[in-house]
Short mmCIF file of C-alpha atoms in Angstrom, two decimals:
data_model
loop_
_atom_site.label_atom_id
_atom_site.label_comp_id
_atom_site.label_asym_id
_atom_site.label_seq_id
_atom_site.Cartn_x
_atom_site.Cartn_y
_atom_site.Cartn_z
CA MET L 357 12.44 18.35 -14.32
CA THR L 358 9.85 16.67 -16.54
CA PRO L 359 7.57 14.46 -14.41
CA THR L 360 6.93 10.89 -15.49
CA ILE L 361 3.38 9.55 -15.40
CA SER L 362 2.82 5.84 -14.78
CA ILE L 363 -0.35 4.65 -16.53
CA ILE L 364 -1.76 1.43 -15.08
CA ILE L 365 -4.15 -0.60 -17.25
CA PRO L 366 -5.64 -3.81 -15.75
CA ILE L 367 -6.67 -6.19 -18.53
CA TYR L 368 -8.91 -9.25 -18.63
CA ASN L 369 -10.34 -10.53 -21.92
CA MET L 370 -10.51 -7.15 -23.65
CA GLU L 371 -9.25 -8.03 -27.14
CA GLN L 372 -12.22 -6.25 -28.74
CA PHE L 373 -11.37 -2.84 -27.23
CA LEU L 374 -7.74 -3.05 -26.18
CA GLY L 375 -6.21 -1.71 -29.41
CA ARG L 376 -8.29 1.46 -29.27
CA CYS L 377 -7.33 2.02 -25.63
CA LEU L 378 -3.60 1.41 -26.16
CA ASP L 379 -3.50 3.56 -29.30
CA SER L 380 -4.90 6.49 -27.31
CA VAL L 381 -2.20 5.99 -24.66
CA VAL L 382 0.93 5.39 -26.76
CA SER L 383 0.00 8.31 -29.07
CA GLN L 384 -0.11 10.89 -26.26
CA THR L 385 1.38 14.28 -27.13
CA TYR L 386 3.15 14.12 -23.74
CA SER L 387 5.79 11.40 -24.05
CA SER L 388 7.31 11.01 -20.56
CA LEU L 389 5.16 7.99 -19.77
CA GLU L 390 5.56 4.60 -18.14
CA ILE L 391 2.80 2.35 -19.45
CA ILE L 392 2.10 -0.70 -17.27
CA LEU L 393 -0.17 -3.36 -18.77
CA VAL L 394 -1.29 -6.01 -16.30
CA ASN L 395 -2.74 -9.03 -18.10
CA ASP L 396 -4.85 -10.66 -15.41
CA GLY L 397 -4.95 -14.19 -16.82
CA SER L 398 -6.84 -13.35 -20.02
CA THR L 399 -8.05 -16.36 -22.02
CA ASP L 400 -8.42 -14.43 -25.28
CA SER L 401 -5.70 -12.67 -27.28
CA SER L 402 -5.33 -9.75 -24.86
CA GLY L 403 -1.97 -10.99 -23.58
CA ASP L 404 -0.56 -11.26 -27.10
CA ILE L 405 -1.81 -7.77 -27.93
CA CYS L 406 0.01 -6.42 -24.87
CA ASP L 407 3.26 -8.14 -25.88
CA ASN L 408 3.00 -6.86 -29.46
CA TYR L 409 2.61 -3.25 -28.30
CA ALA L 410 5.53 -3.68 -25.89
CA GLN L 411 7.79 -4.81 -28.74
CA ASN L 412 7.18 -1.50 -30.50
CA ASP L 413 7.34 0.87 -27.52
CA ASN L 414 10.02 0.66 -24.82
CA ARG L 415 7.85 2.68 -22.42
CA ILE L 416 5.55 -0.33 -22.03
CA LYS L 417 5.94 -2.90 -19.26
CA VAL L 418 3.78 -6.03 -19.44
CA ILE L 419 2.92 -8.08 -16.37
CA HIS L 420 1.27 -11.47 -16.92
CA GLN L 421 -0.39 -12.96 -13.85
CA VAL L 422 -2.85 -15.68 -12.94
CA ASN L 423 -6.40 -14.31 -12.90
CA SER L 424 -6.81 -12.66 -9.50
CA GLY L 425 -9.23 -9.80 -10.09
CA VAL L 426 -8.97 -6.12 -10.93
CA SER L 427 -7.78 -5.07 -7.45
CA SER L 428 -4.88 -7.50 -7.59
CA ALA L 429 -4.03 -6.34 -11.13
CA ARG L 430 -3.98 -2.68 -10.12
CA ASN L 431 -1.87 -3.50 -7.06
CA ALA L 432 0.64 -5.26 -9.31
CA GLY L 433 0.75 -2.11 -11.42
CA LEU L 434 1.35 0.07 -8.37
CA ASP L 435 4.13 -2.23 -7.18
CA ALA L 436 5.86 -1.91 -10.56
CA ALA L 437 5.32 1.84 -11.04
CA THR L 438 8.27 4.23 -10.80
CA GLY L 439 6.72 7.45 -12.14
CA ASP L 440 6.03 10.67 -10.29
CA TYR L 441 2.27 10.40 -10.84
CA ILE L 442 -0.20 7.54 -11.25
CA SER L 443 -3.00 7.40 -13.80
CA PHE L 444 -5.50 4.56 -14.17
CA VAL L 445 -7.14 3.72 -17.50
CA ASP L 446 -9.62 0.88 -18.06
CA PRO L 447 -8.95 -1.24 -21.17
CA ASP L 448 -12.40 -0.74 -22.73
CA ASP L 449 -12.09 3.06 -22.47
CA TYR L 450 -9.85 5.60 -24.18
CA ILE L 451 -8.39 9.04 -23.53
CA GLU L 452 -7.89 12.24 -25.51
CA LEU L 453 -4.48 12.35 -27.19
CA ASN L 454 -3.52 15.52 -25.28
CA THR L 455 -4.68 14.26 -21.87
CA TYR L 456 -1.37 14.40 -19.99
CA GLU L 457 -0.05 17.44 -21.83
CA THR L 458 -3.21 19.22 -20.65
CA LEU L 459 -2.78 18.11 -17.03
CA ILE L 460 0.95 18.74 -16.55
CA PRO L 461 0.67 22.55 -16.12
CA TYR L 462 -1.66 22.05 -13.15
CA LEU L 463 0.80 19.91 -11.19
CA GLY L 464 2.69 22.82 -9.69
CA ASN L 465 2.15 24.15 -6.17
CA ASP L 466 2.54 20.67 -4.66
CA ILE L 467 -0.82 19.29 -5.89
CA ASP L 468 -1.49 15.75 -4.59
CA ILE L 469 -4.50 14.85 -6.76
CA LEU L 470 -5.89 16.21 -10.02
CA ARG L 471 -9.46 15.52 -11.09
CA PHE L 472 -10.75 16.11 -14.62
CA ASN L 473 -13.90 15.39 -16.61
CA ALA L 474 -15.09 12.44 -18.68
CA LYS L 475 -17.76 11.64 -21.24
CA ARG L 476 -20.16 8.71 -21.44
CA LYS L 477 -22.11 8.21 -24.66
CA GLY L 478 -21.18 11.72 -25.72
CA GLU L 479 -22.41 13.40 -22.52
CA ILE L 480 -20.37 14.76 -19.61
CA LEU L 481 -20.34 11.99 -17.04
CA ASN L 482 -20.45 13.94 -13.81
CA TRP L 483 -20.97 17.63 -13.14
CA LEU L 484 -19.28 18.88 -9.98
CA PRO L 485 -19.56 22.27 -8.22
CA PHE L 486 -15.76 22.39 -7.84
CA LYS L 487 -13.15 24.36 -9.72
CA GLY L 488 -9.49 25.05 -9.10
CA GLU L 489 -7.44 24.30 -6.00
CA TYR L 490 -8.72 23.01 -2.66
CA SER L 491 -6.50 22.63 0.41
CA GLY L 492 -6.58 22.49 4.22
CA ASP L 493 -9.92 22.72 6.00
CA ARG L 494 -11.68 23.77 2.79
CA PHE L 495 -10.52 20.58 1.07
CA GLU L 496 -11.70 18.41 3.98
CA GLN L 497 -15.07 20.12 4.43
CA GLU L 498 -16.06 20.76 0.80
CA VAL L 499 -14.54 17.76 -0.99
CA VAL L 500 -13.52 14.87 1.28
CA LEU L 501 -16.59 14.81 3.52
CA PRO L 502 -19.03 14.89 0.55
CA MET L 503 -17.06 11.96 -0.92
CA ILE L 504 -17.80 9.98 2.25
CA GLY L 505 -21.50 10.80 2.16
CA SER L 506 -24.06 13.54 1.66
CA GLU L 507 -25.36 15.75 4.46
CA LYS L 508 -28.85 14.46 3.74
CA PHE L 509 -29.94 11.10 2.37
CA GLY L 510 -30.53 11.50 -1.35
CA GLY L 511 -28.22 14.52 -1.58
CA MET L 512 -25.24 15.17 -3.85
CA PHE L 513 -23.22 12.04 -4.57
CA ILE L 514 -19.67 12.39 -5.96
CA LEU L 515 -18.39 9.58 -8.15
CA GLY L 516 -15.20 8.03 -6.83
CA VAL L 517 -14.04 6.44 -10.08
CA LEU L 518 -10.27 6.16 -10.49
CA TRP L 519 -9.92 7.17 -14.09
CA VAL L 520 -10.78 10.87 -13.67
CA HIS L 521 -7.87 11.34 -11.25
CA LEU L 522 -4.12 11.78 -11.44
CA PHE L 523 -2.43 10.82 -8.15
CA LYS L 524 1.00 11.78 -6.84
CA ARG L 525 2.81 8.47 -6.38
CA ASP L 526 4.61 9.64 -3.21
CA LEU L 527 1.19 10.17 -1.62
CA ILE L 528 0.24 6.56 -2.36
CA GLU L 529 3.56 5.02 -1.37
CA LYS L 530 4.03 7.00 1.85
CA ASP L 531 1.16 5.07 3.45
CA HIS L 532 1.36 2.11 1.04
CA ILE L 533 -2.22 2.62 -0.14
CA ARG L 534 -3.44 -0.38 -2.09
CA PHE L 535 -6.71 -1.91 -3.33
CA ASN L 536 -8.61 -4.30 -1.07
CA LYS L 537 -8.50 -7.66 -2.87
CA GLU L 538 -11.71 -8.75 -1.10
CA LEU L 539 -13.67 -6.07 -2.95
CA ARG L 540 -14.97 -6.49 -6.47
CA ARG L 541 -17.21 -3.41 -6.29
CA CYS L 542 -16.43 0.04 -4.85
CA GLU L 543 -12.73 -0.88 -4.69
CA ASP L 544 -11.98 2.19 -6.80
CA ARG L 545 -14.09 4.49 -4.61
CA LEU L 546 -12.38 3.22 -1.46
CA PHE L 547 -8.94 3.80 -3.00
CA THR L 548 -9.88 7.29 -4.19
CA ILE L 549 -11.28 8.42 -0.84
CA THR L 550 -8.37 6.87 1.05
CA THR L 551 -5.87 8.89 -1.01
CA MET L 552 -7.95 12.01 -0.34
CA LEU L 553 -7.83 11.33 3.40
CA HIS L 554 -4.02 11.45 3.17
CA ALA L 555 -3.81 14.36 0.70
CA ASN L 556 -3.32 18.07 1.40
CA LYS L 557 -4.18 19.65 -1.96
CA MET L 558 -6.45 18.74 -4.86
CA PHE L 559 -7.10 20.55 -8.13
CA PHE L 560 -10.20 20.29 -10.34
CA VAL L 561 -9.73 20.72 -14.09
CA ASP L 562 -12.71 21.39 -16.38
CA ASP L 563 -11.29 19.65 -19.46
CA ILE L 564 -13.05 16.51 -20.73
CA LEU L 565 -10.21 14.06 -21.28
CA TYR L 566 -11.58 10.55 -20.65
CA HIS L 567 -14.12 8.51 -22.62
CA TYR L 568 -15.97 5.93 -20.55
CA GLN L 569 -17.62 3.09 -22.42
CA VAL L 570 -20.75 1.63 -20.81
CA ASN L 571 -20.44 -2.11 -20.20
CA ASP L 572 -23.83 -3.83 -20.04
CA GLU L 573 -22.18 -6.86 -18.41
CA SER L 574 -20.76 -4.91 -15.45
CA LEU L 575 -21.72 -5.81 -11.88
CA SER L 576 -23.90 -2.72 -11.61
CA ASN L 577 -26.17 -4.05 -14.37
CA ARG L 578 -26.85 -7.56 -13.06
CA TYR L 579 -27.80 -9.40 -9.88
CA ASP L 580 -24.91 -9.86 -7.47
CA PRO L 581 -25.62 -12.40 -4.69
CA ILE L 582 -22.90 -10.97 -2.44
CA ARG L 583 -23.60 -7.29 -3.05
CA TRP L 584 -24.60 -6.47 0.55
CA LYS L 585 -21.53 -8.25 1.91
CA GLN L 586 -19.37 -6.21 -0.46
CA GLU L 587 -21.05 -2.95 0.56
CA LEU L 588 -20.36 -3.68 4.24
CA ILE L 589 -16.67 -4.39 3.59
CA PHE L 590 -16.39 -1.08 1.73
CA LEU L 591 -18.16 0.95 4.41
CA ASP L 592 -16.34 -0.71 7.32
CA ASP L 593 -12.95 -0.17 5.65
CA LEU L 594 -13.78 3.46 4.88
CA LYS L 595 -14.89 4.16 8.45
CA GLU L 596 -11.77 2.49 9.82
CA GLU L 597 -9.54 4.59 7.53
CA TYR L 598 -10.94 8.02 8.39
CA THR L 599 -11.12 7.11 12.08
CA ARG L 600 -7.44 6.21 11.98
CA THR L 601 -6.24 9.27 10.09
CA LYS L 602 -8.46 12.24 10.90
CA SER L 603 -9.27 14.61 13.76
CA GLU L 604 -12.10 14.08 16.24
CA SER L 605 -14.21 16.85 14.67
CA PHE L 606 -13.79 15.35 11.20
CA ILE L 607 -14.69 11.87 12.48
CA THR L 608 -17.87 13.20 14.14
CA GLU L 609 -19.06 14.76 10.88
CA ALA L 610 -17.98 11.77 8.79
CA ASP L 611 -19.91 9.42 11.09
CA LYS L 612 -23.08 11.41 10.40
CA ARG L 613 -22.53 11.22 6.66
CA ILE L 614 -21.61 7.54 6.49
CA LYS L 615 -24.95 6.71 8.13
CA ASN L 616 -26.61 8.09 4.99
CA ASP L 617 -24.37 5.86 2.90
CA TYR L 618 -25.24 2.77 4.96
CA VAL L 619 -28.94 3.42 4.27
CA LEU L 620 -28.31 4.22 0.60
CA ARG L 621 -26.38 0.97 0.13
CA ALA L 622 -29.04 -0.97 2.02
CA VAL L 623 -31.63 0.38 -0.43
CA THR L 624 -29.50 -0.45 -3.49
CA SER L 625 -28.76 -3.93 -2.11
CA ILE L 626 -32.49 -4.53 -1.61
CA ASN L 627 -33.15 -3.31 -5.16
CA ASN L 628 -30.43 -5.71 -6.33
CA GLU L 629 -32.68 -8.59 -5.19
CA TYR L 630 -35.23 -7.60 -7.84
CA PHE L 631 -33.00 -7.55 -10.90
CA THR L 632 -34.68 -9.51 -13.67
CA ASN L 633 -31.80 -12.02 -13.89
CA ASN L 634 -32.22 -13.02 -10.22
CA ASN L 635 -33.97 -16.39 -10.10
CA ASN L 636 -34.33 -16.54 -6.30
CA SER L 637 -37.73 -17.50 -4.96
CA PHE L 638 -40.02 -15.04 -3.19
CA TRP L 639 -38.99 -16.44 0.19
CA GLN L 640 -35.28 -16.42 -0.59
CA ARG L 641 -35.60 -12.74 -1.48
CA TYR L 642 -37.46 -12.25 1.80
CA LYS L 643 -34.59 -13.84 3.76
CA ASN L 644 -32.00 -11.77 1.94
CA ILE L 645 -33.68 -8.41 2.50
CA LYS L 646 -34.43 -9.36 6.12
CA LYS L 647 -30.68 -9.78 6.66
CA ILE L 648 -30.06 -6.33 5.15
CA ILE L 649 -32.77 -4.55 7.13
CA ASN L 650 -31.84 -6.20 10.45
CA ASN L 651 -28.15 -5.43 10.11
CA PRO L 652 -27.02 -3.36 13.15
CA ASN L 653 -25.56 -0.61 10.95
CA THR L 654 -28.82 -0.34 9.00
CA ARG L 655 -30.83 -0.16 12.21
CA LEU L 656 -28.56 2.50 13.72
CA SER L 657 -28.33 4.58 10.56
CA ILE L 658 -32.03 4.59 9.66
CA LYS L 659 -32.84 6.22 13.01
CA TYR L 660 -30.79 9.33 12.39
CA ILE L 661 -30.83 10.08 8.66
CA GLN L 662 -32.17 13.38 7.38
CA ARG L 663 -33.60 13.11 3.90
CA GLU L 664 -34.04 15.16 0.78
CA LYS L 665 -37.45 14.86 -0.85
CA SER L 666 -37.54 11.44 -2.51
CA GLY L 667 -41.11 11.09 -3.78
CA LEU L 668 -43.84 8.69 -2.69
CA LYS L 669 -42.02 5.50 -3.72
CA GLY L 670 -38.85 6.54 -1.91
CA ASP L 671 -40.81 7.48 1.21
CA LEU L 672 -42.57 4.11 1.17
CA ILE L 673 -39.33 2.12 0.86
CA ILE L 674 -37.55 4.08 3.61
CA GLY L 675 -40.60 3.70 5.86
CA MET L 676 -40.77 -0.05 5.29
CA ILE L 677 -37.06 -0.38 6.10
CA LYS L 678 -37.38 1.79 9.19
CA TYR L 679 -40.32 -0.15 10.61
CA ARG L 680 -39.05 -3.55 9.42
CA LEU L 681 -42.06 -4.21 7.18
CA ILE L 682 -40.09 -6.89 5.39
CA LEU L 683 -42.96 -8.94 3.97
CA LEU L 684 -44.71 -5.81 2.69
CA LEU L 685 -41.49 -4.54 1.11
CA ASN L 686 -40.96 -7.88 -0.61
CA LEU L 687 -44.52 -7.89 -1.94
CA PHE L 688 -44.20 -4.28 -3.11
CA ASN L 689 -40.97 -4.87 -5.05
CA SER L 690 -42.12 -8.26 -6.38
CA LEU L 691 -45.20 -6.64 -7.91
CA ILE L 692 -43.03 -3.99 -9.59
CA LEU L 693 -40.70 -6.74 -10.90
CA TYR L 694 -43.65 -8.72 -12.26
CA LYS L 695 -45.10 -5.61 -13.93
CA ASN L 696 -41.73 -4.83 -15.59
CA LYS L 697 -41.39 -8.40 -16.86
CA VAL L 698 -44.89 -8.32 -18.35
CA LEU L 699 -44.25 -4.99 -20.04
#
């Protein structure tokens, strides 16, 4: 039997890039596709573009909904999907024309998740020390646990982006895995790790099949006033999921690793306060980083982390967090911000 792949594309105001994306999907050399376009309340011509493509290709389903965010849009796509496998593509990206034809031969032997490679600005996005099939204890120890966190703070970090994976739909539907609508960052990483927690086998393919386009307006490139709140939702949900589904020995190891991630996300949330587009006052920044540093999870995690070498600046920041030198940390980062603005 020829498996059907459901491709879910969440769309919001992407008229500039959408044609390129959809052309790369409808022109696939593998034709057994279900293409689900979720127009999340676009105010430009994106909705009309979706409808025009649907008129010319009966594999396309278009869902128009009130703007509710990317998690809601992807959930709508999952609810509508009927294929054997799920693929996610972002509307400002595109894929190689032989993407699914390349992946199909690897789907034998009851593989739950495929992972492949991508390019960003002509360079391979993420090198991984994995190749071929992983299952059982090896899958848990060598893949799933490193997805949750590194053994040492500053160690190997595996991207959890959706679009380099092909998921078996039965795996998702068996436990009704969906995106957390509260999250507007890390929602893809949470979904990816959650599916891995329920999976038995995963296969890594070397082929570069996805082209990721850097978006300078993304959340990662500008100040986000609720970043720390979002990080805590992600981490709490992740901890709850592996605690609910895994063995005691796995949970013990995962708890060690997630402490590193709590500290890492505390550091990135503190750095977020010093983005050049943040107009908060010195004292408002002080209050915000005080909340981060005094959080119980930060306090617990900073006590136990083991670190890779991080250089003098990294050592200083970790030390100031550990010993709650909040005013000094604020002064230190404010001086760096001022220097960058002057330069």
